[in-house]
Short mmCIF file of N, CA and C and ligand atoms in Angstrom, two decimals:
data_model
loop_
_atom_site.label_atom_id
_atom_site.label_comp_id
_atom_site.label_asym_id
_atom_site.label_seq_id
_atom_site.Cartn_x
_atom_site.Cartn_y
_atom_site.Cartn_z
N MET A 1302 -15.58 20.65 -7.90
CA MET A 1302 -15.63 21.14 -6.52
C MET A 1302 -15.56 22.66 -6.49
N VAL A 1303 -16.38 23.27 -5.66
CA VAL A 1303 -16.47 24.72 -5.63
C VAL A 1303 -15.36 25.38 -4.82
N LEU A 1304 -14.73 24.61 -3.96
CA LEU A 1304 -13.69 25.19 -3.12
C LEU A 1304 -12.49 25.61 -3.96
N SER A 1305 -11.92 26.74 -3.60
CA SER A 1305 -10.69 27.09 -4.31
C SER A 1305 -9.63 27.40 -3.26
N THR A 1306 -8.40 27.03 -3.52
CA THR A 1306 -7.38 27.15 -2.49
C THR A 1306 -6.87 28.58 -2.34
N GLY A 1307 -6.84 29.31 -3.44
CA GLY A 1307 -6.30 30.66 -3.37
C GLY A 1307 -4.91 30.62 -2.78
N TYR A 1308 -4.59 31.61 -1.96
CA TYR A 1308 -3.27 31.63 -1.34
C TYR A 1308 -3.27 30.76 -0.09
N ASN A 1309 -4.37 30.85 0.68
CA ASN A 1309 -4.42 30.12 1.94
C ASN A 1309 -4.78 28.66 1.72
N ARG A 1310 -4.28 27.84 2.61
CA ARG A 1310 -4.62 26.42 2.51
C ARG A 1310 -6.02 26.17 3.06
N VAL A 1311 -6.65 25.19 2.49
CA VAL A 1311 -8.01 24.85 2.90
C VAL A 1311 -7.99 24.22 4.30
N ARG A 1312 -8.73 24.83 5.21
CA ARG A 1312 -8.73 24.34 6.59
C ARG A 1312 -9.51 23.03 6.68
N THR A 1313 -8.81 22.01 7.12
CA THR A 1313 -9.35 20.65 7.05
C THR A 1313 -9.45 19.99 8.42
N ALA A 1314 -10.54 19.23 8.61
CA ALA A 1314 -10.69 18.40 9.81
C ALA A 1314 -10.62 16.94 9.38
N VAL A 1315 -9.90 16.14 10.13
CA VAL A 1315 -9.83 14.69 9.84
C VAL A 1315 -10.58 13.97 10.95
N PHE A 1316 -11.49 13.08 10.53
CA PHE A 1316 -12.29 12.30 11.50
C PHE A 1316 -11.72 10.89 11.57
N ILE A 1317 -11.42 10.42 12.79
CA ILE A 1317 -10.85 9.08 12.95
C ILE A 1317 -11.58 8.30 14.05
N SER A 1318 -11.37 6.98 14.04
CA SER A 1318 -11.88 6.14 15.14
C SER A 1318 -10.81 5.19 15.67
N GLY A 1319 -9.72 5.02 14.92
CA GLY A 1319 -8.76 3.97 15.29
C GLY A 1319 -7.32 4.40 15.22
N ALA A 1320 -6.54 3.61 14.49
CA ALA A 1320 -5.08 3.76 14.48
C ALA A 1320 -4.60 5.10 13.90
N GLY A 1321 -5.33 5.62 12.95
CA GLY A 1321 -4.98 6.94 12.42
C GLY A 1321 -3.78 6.98 11.49
N SER A 1322 -3.48 5.85 10.83
CA SER A 1322 -2.33 5.89 9.92
C SER A 1322 -2.62 6.78 8.70
N ASN A 1323 -3.86 6.82 8.27
CA ASN A 1323 -4.20 7.75 7.18
C ASN A 1323 -4.12 9.20 7.66
N LEU A 1324 -4.52 9.42 8.89
CA LEU A 1324 -4.38 10.77 9.46
C LEU A 1324 -2.92 11.19 9.42
N LYS A 1325 -2.05 10.28 9.83
CA LYS A 1325 -0.61 10.59 9.86
C LYS A 1325 -0.13 10.95 8.45
N SER A 1326 -0.56 10.17 7.47
CA SER A 1326 -0.08 10.45 6.11
C SER A 1326 -0.66 11.78 5.60
N LEU A 1327 -1.88 12.11 6.02
CA LEU A 1327 -2.46 13.39 5.60
C LEU A 1327 -1.76 14.56 6.29
N ILE A 1328 -1.36 14.36 7.53
CA ILE A 1328 -0.62 15.44 8.23
C ILE A 1328 0.71 15.68 7.51
N LYS A 1329 1.37 14.59 7.17
CA LYS A 1329 2.66 14.69 6.48
C LYS A 1329 2.46 15.44 5.16
N PHE A 1330 1.42 15.05 4.44
CA PHE A 1330 1.11 15.70 3.16
C PHE A 1330 0.82 17.20 3.38
N SER A 1331 0.04 17.51 4.42
CA SER A 1331 -0.36 18.90 4.64
C SER A 1331 0.85 19.80 4.91
N LYS A 1332 1.93 19.19 5.35
CA LYS A 1332 3.13 19.97 5.65
C LYS A 1332 4.04 20.13 4.44
N SER A 1333 3.68 19.46 3.34
CA SER A 1333 4.53 19.59 2.15
C SER A 1333 4.18 20.89 1.42
N LYS A 1334 5.13 21.37 0.66
CA LYS A 1334 4.98 22.65 -0.04
C LYS A 1334 3.76 22.69 -0.93
N LYS A 1335 3.53 21.55 -1.61
CA LYS A 1335 2.48 21.55 -2.62
C LYS A 1335 1.07 21.24 -2.08
N SER A 1336 0.95 21.11 -0.78
CA SER A 1336 -0.36 20.72 -0.24
C SER A 1336 -1.38 21.86 -0.31
N PRO A 1337 -2.60 21.57 -0.78
CA PRO A 1337 -3.65 22.59 -0.78
C PRO A 1337 -4.35 22.71 0.58
N ILE A 1338 -4.04 21.79 1.50
CA ILE A 1338 -4.77 21.78 2.78
C ILE A 1338 -3.85 21.99 3.99
N SER A 1339 -4.47 22.45 5.07
CA SER A 1339 -3.81 22.41 6.37
C SER A 1339 -4.74 21.61 7.27
N ILE A 1340 -4.17 20.87 8.20
CA ILE A 1340 -5.04 20.10 9.10
C ILE A 1340 -5.13 20.84 10.42
N ASN A 1341 -6.32 21.30 10.72
CA ASN A 1341 -6.52 22.17 11.86
C ASN A 1341 -7.30 21.52 12.99
N LEU A 1342 -7.89 20.36 12.70
CA LEU A 1342 -8.73 19.75 13.72
C LEU A 1342 -8.81 18.24 13.50
N ILE A 1343 -8.75 17.50 14.63
CA ILE A 1343 -8.96 16.05 14.57
C ILE A 1343 -10.19 15.75 15.41
N ILE A 1344 -11.12 15.01 14.81
CA ILE A 1344 -12.36 14.63 15.49
C ILE A 1344 -12.35 13.12 15.67
N SER A 1345 -12.74 12.66 16.86
CA SER A 1345 -12.90 11.22 17.05
C SER A 1345 -14.13 10.92 17.89
N ASN A 1346 -14.76 9.81 17.58
CA ASN A 1346 -15.88 9.33 18.39
C ASN A 1346 -15.36 8.44 19.51
N ASN A 1347 -14.04 8.14 19.46
CA ASN A 1347 -13.48 7.14 20.35
C ASN A 1347 -12.30 7.74 21.12
N SER A 1348 -12.49 7.87 22.43
CA SER A 1348 -11.44 8.51 23.24
C SER A 1348 -10.18 7.64 23.28
N LYS A 1349 -10.33 6.34 22.94
CA LYS A 1349 -9.17 5.45 23.00
C LYS A 1349 -8.50 5.28 21.63
N ALA A 1350 -8.93 6.03 20.65
CA ALA A 1350 -8.36 5.90 19.30
C ALA A 1350 -6.85 6.18 19.37
N LYS A 1351 -6.07 5.22 18.88
CA LYS A 1351 -4.60 5.38 18.93
C LYS A 1351 -4.15 6.61 18.15
N GLY A 1352 -4.88 6.90 17.09
CA GLY A 1352 -4.52 8.01 16.21
C GLY A 1352 -4.57 9.37 16.89
N LEU A 1353 -5.22 9.43 18.04
CA LEU A 1353 -5.30 10.72 18.74
C LEU A 1353 -3.93 11.22 19.19
N LYS A 1354 -2.98 10.28 19.25
CA LYS A 1354 -1.62 10.70 19.66
C LYS A 1354 -1.04 11.71 18.68
N TYR A 1355 -1.50 11.67 17.43
CA TYR A 1355 -0.94 12.60 16.44
C TYR A 1355 -1.36 14.05 16.73
N ALA A 1356 -2.45 14.21 17.47
CA ALA A 1356 -2.86 15.56 17.84
C ALA A 1356 -1.77 16.18 18.72
N LYS A 1357 -1.29 15.37 19.66
CA LYS A 1357 -0.26 15.85 20.58
C LYS A 1357 1.07 16.04 19.83
N ILE A 1358 1.45 15.02 19.08
CA ILE A 1358 2.74 15.06 18.37
C ILE A 1358 2.82 16.27 17.44
N PHE A 1359 1.74 16.50 16.70
CA PHE A 1359 1.79 17.58 15.69
C PHE A 1359 1.09 18.87 16.14
N LYS A 1360 0.71 18.90 17.43
CA LYS A 1360 0.07 20.11 18.00
C LYS A 1360 -1.16 20.54 17.19
N ILE A 1361 -2.06 19.59 17.00
CA ILE A 1361 -3.30 19.87 16.28
C ILE A 1361 -4.45 19.74 17.28
N LYS A 1362 -5.38 20.66 17.19
CA LYS A 1362 -6.52 20.63 18.10
C LYS A 1362 -7.32 19.35 17.91
N LYS A 1363 -7.80 18.75 19.01
CA LYS A 1363 -8.63 17.54 18.87
C LYS A 1363 -9.91 17.67 19.68
N LYS A 1364 -10.94 16.98 19.21
CA LYS A 1364 -12.20 16.94 19.96
C LYS A 1364 -12.70 15.51 19.94
N ILE A 1365 -13.09 15.02 21.11
CA ILE A 1365 -13.68 13.68 21.18
C ILE A 1365 -15.17 13.88 21.43
N LEU A 1366 -15.96 13.29 20.56
CA LEU A 1366 -17.41 13.51 20.65
C LEU A 1366 -18.14 12.20 20.86
N ASN A 1367 -19.19 12.26 21.65
CA ASN A 1367 -19.99 11.08 21.92
C ASN A 1367 -21.16 11.04 20.93
N PHE A 1368 -21.12 10.07 20.06
CA PHE A 1368 -22.13 9.98 19.00
C PHE A 1368 -23.38 9.20 19.44
N GLU A 1369 -23.50 8.88 20.73
CA GLU A 1369 -24.68 8.11 21.20
C GLU A 1369 -25.97 8.83 20.79
N ASN A 1370 -26.02 10.13 21.12
CA ASN A 1370 -27.14 10.94 20.64
C ASN A 1370 -26.65 11.68 19.40
N LYS A 1371 -26.88 11.05 18.25
CA LYS A 1371 -26.28 11.54 17.01
C LYS A 1371 -26.69 12.97 16.67
N LYS A 1372 -27.99 13.25 16.85
CA LYS A 1372 -28.49 14.56 16.46
C LYS A 1372 -27.80 15.67 17.28
N LEU A 1373 -27.77 15.44 18.58
CA LEU A 1373 -27.15 16.42 19.48
C LEU A 1373 -25.66 16.58 19.14
N CYS A 1374 -25.03 15.43 18.93
CA CYS A 1374 -23.60 15.42 18.65
C CYS A 1374 -23.30 16.16 17.35
N GLU A 1375 -24.08 15.88 16.33
CA GLU A 1375 -23.82 16.52 15.03
C GLU A 1375 -24.11 18.02 15.07
N ASN A 1376 -25.10 18.42 15.85
CA ASN A 1376 -25.36 19.86 15.98
C ASN A 1376 -24.16 20.55 16.60
N ASN A 1377 -23.62 19.91 17.61
CA ASN A 1377 -22.45 20.42 18.31
C ASN A 1377 -21.24 20.44 17.35
N LEU A 1378 -21.09 19.32 16.63
CA LEU A 1378 -19.98 19.18 15.69
C LEU A 1378 -20.04 20.27 14.61
N PHE A 1379 -21.24 20.53 14.12
CA PHE A 1379 -21.39 21.54 13.07
C PHE A 1379 -20.91 22.91 13.58
N LEU A 1380 -21.25 23.21 14.83
CA LEU A 1380 -20.81 24.49 15.41
C LEU A 1380 -19.29 24.54 15.59
N ILE A 1381 -18.74 23.40 16.01
CA ILE A 1381 -17.27 23.32 16.19
C ILE A 1381 -16.58 23.58 14.85
N LEU A 1382 -17.09 22.95 13.80
CA LEU A 1382 -16.47 23.09 12.46
C LEU A 1382 -16.57 24.54 11.98
N LYS A 1383 -17.73 25.13 12.26
CA LYS A 1383 -17.97 26.50 11.81
C LYS A 1383 -17.03 27.46 12.56
N LYS A 1384 -16.95 27.25 13.86
CA LYS A 1384 -16.10 28.11 14.70
C LYS A 1384 -14.65 28.04 14.24
N ASP A 1385 -14.23 26.85 13.85
CA ASP A 1385 -12.84 26.65 13.43
C ASP A 1385 -12.63 26.92 11.94
N LYS A 1386 -13.67 27.41 11.29
CA LYS A 1386 -13.60 27.75 9.84
C LYS A 1386 -13.14 26.57 9.00
N ILE A 1387 -13.62 25.38 9.35
CA ILE A 1387 -13.25 24.17 8.60
C ILE A 1387 -14.00 24.16 7.27
N GLU A 1388 -13.26 23.91 6.20
CA GLU A 1388 -13.86 23.93 4.86
C GLU A 1388 -13.87 22.55 4.21
N LEU A 1389 -13.10 21.63 4.77
CA LEU A 1389 -13.03 20.29 4.19
C LEU A 1389 -12.94 19.27 5.33
N ILE A 1390 -13.65 18.15 5.14
CA ILE A 1390 -13.60 17.06 6.12
C ILE A 1390 -13.07 15.82 5.42
N CYS A 1391 -12.07 15.20 6.02
CA CYS A 1391 -11.55 13.92 5.50
C CYS A 1391 -11.88 12.83 6.51
N LEU A 1392 -12.73 11.91 6.12
CA LEU A 1392 -13.00 10.75 6.97
C LEU A 1392 -11.86 9.77 6.73
N ALA A 1393 -11.26 9.29 7.81
CA ALA A 1393 -10.11 8.39 7.67
C ALA A 1393 -10.22 7.29 8.73
N GLY A 1394 -10.91 6.22 8.35
CA GLY A 1394 -11.14 5.15 9.32
C GLY A 1394 -12.13 5.60 10.38
N PHE A 1395 -13.07 6.45 9.99
CA PHE A 1395 -14.10 6.94 10.93
C PHE A 1395 -15.28 5.98 10.88
N MET A 1396 -15.59 5.37 12.03
CA MET A 1396 -16.53 4.25 12.04
C MET A 1396 -17.98 4.62 12.35
N LYS A 1397 -18.30 5.89 12.34
CA LYS A 1397 -19.69 6.30 12.56
C LYS A 1397 -20.29 6.77 11.24
N ILE A 1398 -21.57 6.51 11.09
CA ILE A 1398 -22.23 6.97 9.87
C ILE A 1398 -22.87 8.32 10.15
N LEU A 1399 -22.49 9.31 9.36
CA LEU A 1399 -23.02 10.66 9.54
C LEU A 1399 -24.44 10.72 8.99
N SER A 1400 -25.28 11.56 9.58
CA SER A 1400 -26.68 11.62 9.13
C SER A 1400 -26.79 12.32 7.77
N LYS A 1401 -27.90 12.02 7.10
CA LYS A 1401 -28.16 12.64 5.79
C LYS A 1401 -28.17 14.15 5.91
N ASN A 1402 -28.77 14.61 6.99
CA ASN A 1402 -28.91 16.03 7.22
C ASN A 1402 -27.55 16.72 7.35
N PHE A 1403 -26.66 16.11 8.11
CA PHE A 1403 -25.32 16.65 8.32
C PHE A 1403 -24.56 16.68 6.99
N ILE A 1404 -24.67 15.59 6.24
CA ILE A 1404 -23.96 15.49 4.97
C ILE A 1404 -24.48 16.53 3.98
N LYS A 1405 -25.79 16.71 4.01
CA LYS A 1405 -26.41 17.70 3.10
C LYS A 1405 -25.88 19.10 3.36
N LYS A 1406 -25.73 19.41 4.65
CA LYS A 1406 -25.26 20.75 5.02
C LYS A 1406 -23.82 20.99 4.56
N LEU A 1407 -23.07 19.90 4.37
CA LEU A 1407 -21.65 20.04 3.99
C LEU A 1407 -21.38 19.39 2.63
N LYS A 1408 -22.38 19.47 1.79
CA LYS A 1408 -22.31 18.78 0.50
C LYS A 1408 -21.05 19.15 -0.29
N GLY A 1409 -20.36 18.12 -0.79
CA GLY A 1409 -19.17 18.36 -1.60
C GLY A 1409 -17.94 18.68 -0.78
N LYS A 1410 -18.08 18.67 0.54
CA LYS A 1410 -16.94 19.04 1.39
C LYS A 1410 -16.46 17.89 2.26
N ILE A 1411 -17.05 16.71 2.08
CA ILE A 1411 -16.64 15.55 2.89
C ILE A 1411 -16.08 14.47 1.96
N LEU A 1412 -14.87 14.02 2.28
CA LEU A 1412 -14.24 12.94 1.52
C LEU A 1412 -14.09 11.72 2.43
N ASN A 1413 -14.04 10.55 1.81
CA ASN A 1413 -13.82 9.32 2.58
C ASN A 1413 -12.85 8.42 1.82
N ILE A 1414 -12.15 7.58 2.59
CA ILE A 1414 -11.34 6.54 1.96
C ILE A 1414 -11.90 5.19 2.37
N HIS A 1415 -12.02 4.30 1.38
CA HIS A 1415 -12.60 2.99 1.65
C HIS A 1415 -11.66 1.91 1.07
N PRO A 1416 -11.43 0.83 1.85
CA PRO A 1416 -10.45 -0.17 1.38
C PRO A 1416 -11.02 -1.21 0.42
N SER A 1417 -11.63 -0.75 -0.65
CA SER A 1417 -12.05 -1.67 -1.72
C SER A 1417 -12.16 -0.88 -3.01
N LEU A 1418 -12.33 -1.60 -4.09
CA LEU A 1418 -12.55 -0.93 -5.38
C LEU A 1418 -14.06 -0.69 -5.50
N LEU A 1419 -14.51 0.42 -4.93
CA LEU A 1419 -15.94 0.74 -5.00
C LEU A 1419 -16.36 0.83 -6.47
N PRO A 1420 -17.57 0.48 -6.85
CA PRO A 1420 -18.72 0.20 -5.97
C PRO A 1420 -18.74 -1.20 -5.38
N LYS A 1421 -17.67 -1.96 -5.58
CA LYS A 1421 -17.66 -3.29 -4.99
C LYS A 1421 -17.30 -3.22 -3.51
N TYR A 1422 -17.90 -4.06 -2.72
CA TYR A 1422 -17.58 -4.25 -1.31
C TYR A 1422 -17.69 -2.98 -0.47
N LYS A 1423 -18.88 -2.40 -0.52
CA LYS A 1423 -19.18 -1.28 0.39
C LYS A 1423 -19.31 -1.85 1.80
N GLY A 1424 -19.16 -1.01 2.80
CA GLY A 1424 -19.43 -1.44 4.18
C GLY A 1424 -18.24 -2.10 4.85
N LEU A 1425 -18.56 -2.91 5.86
CA LEU A 1425 -17.51 -3.48 6.74
C LEU A 1425 -16.98 -4.83 6.24
N ASN A 1426 -15.96 -5.32 6.90
CA ASN A 1426 -15.35 -6.65 6.61
C ASN A 1426 -14.98 -6.82 5.14
N THR A 1427 -14.51 -5.75 4.56
CA THR A 1427 -14.20 -5.73 3.13
C THR A 1427 -13.24 -6.84 2.71
N HIS A 1428 -12.11 -6.92 3.43
CA HIS A 1428 -11.05 -7.84 2.97
C HIS A 1428 -11.51 -9.29 3.03
N LYS A 1429 -12.26 -9.64 4.07
CA LYS A 1429 -12.76 -11.02 4.19
C LYS A 1429 -13.70 -11.33 3.01
N ARG A 1430 -14.57 -10.40 2.71
CA ARG A 1430 -15.53 -10.65 1.62
C ARG A 1430 -14.82 -10.74 0.28
N VAL A 1431 -13.80 -9.92 0.09
CA VAL A 1431 -13.02 -9.95 -1.15
C VAL A 1431 -12.35 -11.32 -1.31
N LEU A 1432 -11.73 -11.80 -0.22
CA LEU A 1432 -11.03 -13.09 -0.28
C LEU A 1432 -12.02 -14.25 -0.44
N ASP A 1433 -13.13 -14.18 0.28
CA ASP A 1433 -14.16 -15.23 0.16
C ASP A 1433 -14.69 -15.32 -1.28
N SER A 1434 -14.73 -14.20 -1.95
CA SER A 1434 -15.25 -14.18 -3.33
C SER A 1434 -14.17 -14.51 -4.37
N LYS A 1435 -12.98 -14.84 -3.88
CA LYS A 1435 -11.87 -15.24 -4.76
C LYS A 1435 -11.56 -14.19 -5.83
N GLU A 1436 -11.59 -12.93 -5.40
CA GLU A 1436 -11.25 -11.85 -6.33
C GLU A 1436 -9.76 -11.91 -6.68
N LYS A 1437 -9.42 -11.44 -7.85
CA LYS A 1437 -8.00 -11.39 -8.24
C LYS A 1437 -7.37 -10.06 -7.82
N TYR A 1438 -8.23 -9.05 -7.73
CA TYR A 1438 -7.75 -7.71 -7.38
C TYR A 1438 -8.64 -7.10 -6.30
N SER A 1439 -8.02 -6.25 -5.51
CA SER A 1439 -8.81 -5.36 -4.66
C SER A 1439 -8.13 -3.99 -4.71
N GLY A 1440 -8.34 -3.16 -3.71
CA GLY A 1440 -7.70 -1.85 -3.77
C GLY A 1440 -8.35 -0.88 -2.81
N CYS A 1441 -8.24 0.39 -3.14
CA CYS A 1441 -8.84 1.41 -2.28
C CYS A 1441 -9.40 2.54 -3.13
N THR A 1442 -10.32 3.26 -2.53
CA THR A 1442 -11.06 4.31 -3.25
C THR A 1442 -11.18 5.54 -2.37
N VAL A 1443 -10.94 6.71 -2.95
CA VAL A 1443 -11.29 7.97 -2.27
C VAL A 1443 -12.49 8.54 -3.00
N HIS A 1444 -13.51 8.90 -2.24
CA HIS A 1444 -14.75 9.38 -2.87
C HIS A 1444 -15.38 10.51 -2.05
N PHE A 1445 -16.24 11.27 -2.71
CA PHE A 1445 -17.05 12.26 -1.98
C PHE A 1445 -18.10 11.49 -1.18
N VAL A 1446 -18.48 12.04 -0.06
CA VAL A 1446 -19.51 11.37 0.76
C VAL A 1446 -20.87 11.94 0.40
N ASN A 1447 -21.78 11.03 0.08
CA ASN A 1447 -23.17 11.44 -0.08
C ASN A 1447 -24.02 10.67 0.93
N SER A 1448 -25.34 10.77 0.80
CA SER A 1448 -26.17 10.20 1.87
C SER A 1448 -26.23 8.68 1.86
N LYS A 1449 -25.71 8.04 0.82
CA LYS A 1449 -25.69 6.57 0.83
C LYS A 1449 -24.27 6.07 1.15
N LEU A 1450 -24.20 5.03 1.97
CA LEU A 1450 -22.91 4.52 2.44
C LEU A 1450 -21.96 4.16 1.30
N ASP A 1451 -20.76 4.71 1.33
CA ASP A 1451 -19.69 4.39 0.37
C ASP A 1451 -20.13 4.50 -1.09
N SER A 1452 -20.98 5.48 -1.38
CA SER A 1452 -21.58 5.55 -2.72
C SER A 1452 -21.37 6.87 -3.46
N GLY A 1453 -20.70 7.83 -2.85
CA GLY A 1453 -20.54 9.13 -3.52
C GLY A 1453 -19.57 9.06 -4.69
N LYS A 1454 -19.49 10.17 -5.41
CA LYS A 1454 -18.66 10.23 -6.62
C LYS A 1454 -17.19 9.83 -6.31
N ILE A 1455 -16.69 8.94 -7.14
CA ILE A 1455 -15.32 8.46 -6.95
C ILE A 1455 -14.31 9.50 -7.46
N ILE A 1456 -13.29 9.76 -6.65
CA ILE A 1456 -12.25 10.71 -7.05
C ILE A 1456 -11.05 9.94 -7.62
N LEU A 1457 -10.56 8.97 -6.89
CA LEU A 1457 -9.42 8.16 -7.36
C LEU A 1457 -9.47 6.76 -6.76
N GLN A 1458 -8.92 5.82 -7.50
CA GLN A 1458 -8.82 4.44 -7.00
C GLN A 1458 -7.43 3.91 -7.27
N LYS A 1459 -6.99 2.95 -6.44
CA LYS A 1459 -5.75 2.24 -6.71
C LYS A 1459 -6.02 0.74 -6.58
N LYS A 1460 -5.60 0.04 -7.62
CA LYS A 1460 -5.84 -1.40 -7.65
C LYS A 1460 -4.62 -2.13 -7.09
N VAL A 1461 -4.84 -3.21 -6.35
CA VAL A 1461 -3.71 -4.07 -5.94
C VAL A 1461 -4.05 -5.52 -6.29
N LYS A 1462 -2.99 -6.27 -6.61
CA LYS A 1462 -3.18 -7.68 -6.98
C LYS A 1462 -3.21 -8.52 -5.71
N ILE A 1463 -4.11 -9.48 -5.70
CA ILE A 1463 -4.19 -10.38 -4.55
C ILE A 1463 -3.26 -11.56 -4.79
N SER A 1464 -2.36 -11.82 -3.83
CA SER A 1464 -1.40 -12.92 -4.01
C SER A 1464 -2.04 -14.26 -3.67
N LYS A 1465 -1.33 -15.30 -4.02
CA LYS A 1465 -1.83 -16.67 -3.83
C LYS A 1465 -2.24 -16.96 -2.39
N ASN A 1466 -1.31 -16.66 -1.47
CA ASN A 1466 -1.60 -17.00 -0.08
C ASN A 1466 -2.05 -15.79 0.73
N GLU A 1467 -2.75 -14.92 0.09
CA GLU A 1467 -3.17 -13.68 0.76
C GLU A 1467 -4.07 -13.99 1.95
N THR A 1468 -3.84 -13.25 3.05
CA THR A 1468 -4.73 -13.35 4.22
C THR A 1468 -5.38 -11.98 4.40
N LYS A 1469 -6.38 -11.95 5.26
CA LYS A 1469 -7.05 -10.67 5.55
C LYS A 1469 -6.02 -9.65 6.00
N ALA A 1470 -5.10 -10.11 6.88
CA ALA A 1470 -4.11 -9.19 7.45
C ALA A 1470 -3.13 -8.70 6.39
N SER A 1471 -2.67 -9.62 5.54
CA SER A 1471 -1.68 -9.20 4.54
C SER A 1471 -2.34 -8.27 3.50
N LEU A 1472 -3.59 -8.56 3.18
CA LEU A 1472 -4.29 -7.70 2.20
C LEU A 1472 -4.54 -6.31 2.80
N ALA A 1473 -4.95 -6.29 4.07
CA ALA A 1473 -5.21 -5.01 4.74
C ALA A 1473 -3.94 -4.16 4.74
N LYS A 1474 -2.81 -4.81 5.03
CA LYS A 1474 -1.52 -4.10 5.11
C LYS A 1474 -1.14 -3.53 3.74
N LYS A 1475 -1.31 -4.38 2.74
CA LYS A 1475 -0.95 -3.99 1.37
C LYS A 1475 -1.81 -2.80 0.90
N ILE A 1476 -3.10 -2.88 1.21
CA ILE A 1476 -4.01 -1.82 0.76
C ILE A 1476 -3.77 -0.54 1.56
N LEU A 1477 -3.53 -0.69 2.86
CA LEU A 1477 -3.31 0.49 3.70
C LEU A 1477 -2.11 1.30 3.19
N ALA A 1478 -1.06 0.59 2.77
CA ALA A 1478 0.12 1.29 2.25
C ALA A 1478 -0.26 2.13 1.02
N GLN A 1479 -1.17 1.61 0.22
CA GLN A 1479 -1.63 2.36 -0.96
C GLN A 1479 -2.56 3.51 -0.56
N GLU A 1480 -3.35 3.28 0.47
CA GLU A 1480 -4.26 4.35 0.95
C GLU A 1480 -3.46 5.60 1.31
N HIS A 1481 -2.30 5.36 1.94
CA HIS A 1481 -1.50 6.50 2.40
C HIS A 1481 -1.02 7.37 1.24
N LYS A 1482 -0.90 6.77 0.06
CA LYS A 1482 -0.49 7.56 -1.11
C LYS A 1482 -1.71 8.12 -1.82
N LEU A 1483 -2.77 7.33 -1.83
CA LEU A 1483 -3.95 7.71 -2.63
C LEU A 1483 -4.70 8.93 -2.06
N TYR A 1484 -4.82 8.99 -0.73
CA TYR A 1484 -5.63 10.08 -0.15
C TYR A 1484 -5.03 11.46 -0.51
N PRO A 1485 -3.72 11.65 -0.29
CA PRO A 1485 -3.14 12.94 -0.70
C PRO A 1485 -3.32 13.23 -2.19
N LYS A 1486 -3.13 12.20 -3.02
CA LYS A 1486 -3.29 12.40 -4.47
C LYS A 1486 -4.70 12.83 -4.80
N ALA A 1487 -5.68 12.19 -4.15
CA ALA A 1487 -7.08 12.51 -4.42
C ALA A 1487 -7.41 13.94 -3.99
N ILE A 1488 -6.82 14.36 -2.88
CA ILE A 1488 -7.06 15.74 -2.41
C ILE A 1488 -6.48 16.73 -3.41
N SER A 1489 -5.30 16.44 -3.91
CA SER A 1489 -4.70 17.32 -4.93
C SER A 1489 -5.61 17.37 -6.15
N LYS A 1490 -6.17 16.23 -6.52
CA LYS A 1490 -7.05 16.20 -7.69
C LYS A 1490 -8.31 17.04 -7.47
N VAL A 1491 -8.86 16.96 -6.27
CA VAL A 1491 -10.06 17.76 -5.96
C VAL A 1491 -9.79 19.24 -6.18
N PHE A 1492 -8.57 19.66 -5.87
CA PHE A 1492 -8.22 21.07 -6.02
C PHE A 1492 -7.48 21.36 -7.33
N ASN A 1493 -7.63 20.44 -8.26
CA ASN A 1493 -7.04 20.60 -9.59
C ASN A 1493 -5.54 20.82 -9.56
N LEU A 1494 -4.87 20.16 -8.67
CA LEU A 1494 -3.40 20.34 -8.61
C LEU A 1494 -2.72 19.13 -9.24
C1 LIG B 27 -8.40 2.05 6.52
O1 LIG B 27 -8.20 0.84 5.83
C2 LIG B 27 -9.60 2.76 5.98
O2 LIG B 27 -9.76 2.67 4.61
C3 LIG B 27 -10.70 2.02 6.69
O3 LIG B 27 -10.21 1.83 8.00
C4 LIG B 27 -8.78 1.80 7.97
C5 LIG B 27 -8.32 2.87 8.89
O4 LIG B 27 -6.95 2.83 9.10
N1 LIG B 27 -11.95 2.67 6.57
P1 LIG B 27 -6.21 4.02 9.85
O5 LIG B 27 -6.99 4.33 11.12
O6 LIG B 27 -6.14 5.20 8.94
O7 LIG B 27 -4.84 3.47 10.18
#
């Protein structure tokens, strides 16, 4: 990665669509002494996203954007990021697919977390597909975002064992707890910390 932290923390935007538990864990991490990042902006496509409450709690700027017209929205978003001097984007439960063009412009600066051991189970309904396939293990992956869905270079993964009576909900809960640890670790790794 070309970014270097230097003295200042890397200005980061977190993109969310839902509960924002990963956002919360990233905010907590950003406030720790050893964090290479600061979280300066929260972006959501969903005005009802529960995670938006963290903007108020932690006094972080937020923007809600309408992705119906993706091109227009992304042009606007690009300007917002530039104006705010954002250098890193962390997708955290963000349910919109960014265009190839947008990703190209920010190459190497967008990270995502996905609740499976990529390259297995890209896309949606991960836990159901994992259980239907009678997998013994699942997990989560932090990766760079490229133009193909859930396919960029893997930074870190964490494996979890699937229990006998595992349900979609119990697996999601188990993996989410690991996601909260993995994302900060992966960010530290990106910055060689
Ligand atoms: C996480 O499992 C993430 O990997 C997936 O969506 C979930 C978002 O959870 N893409 P939260 O909004 O961070 O609580």
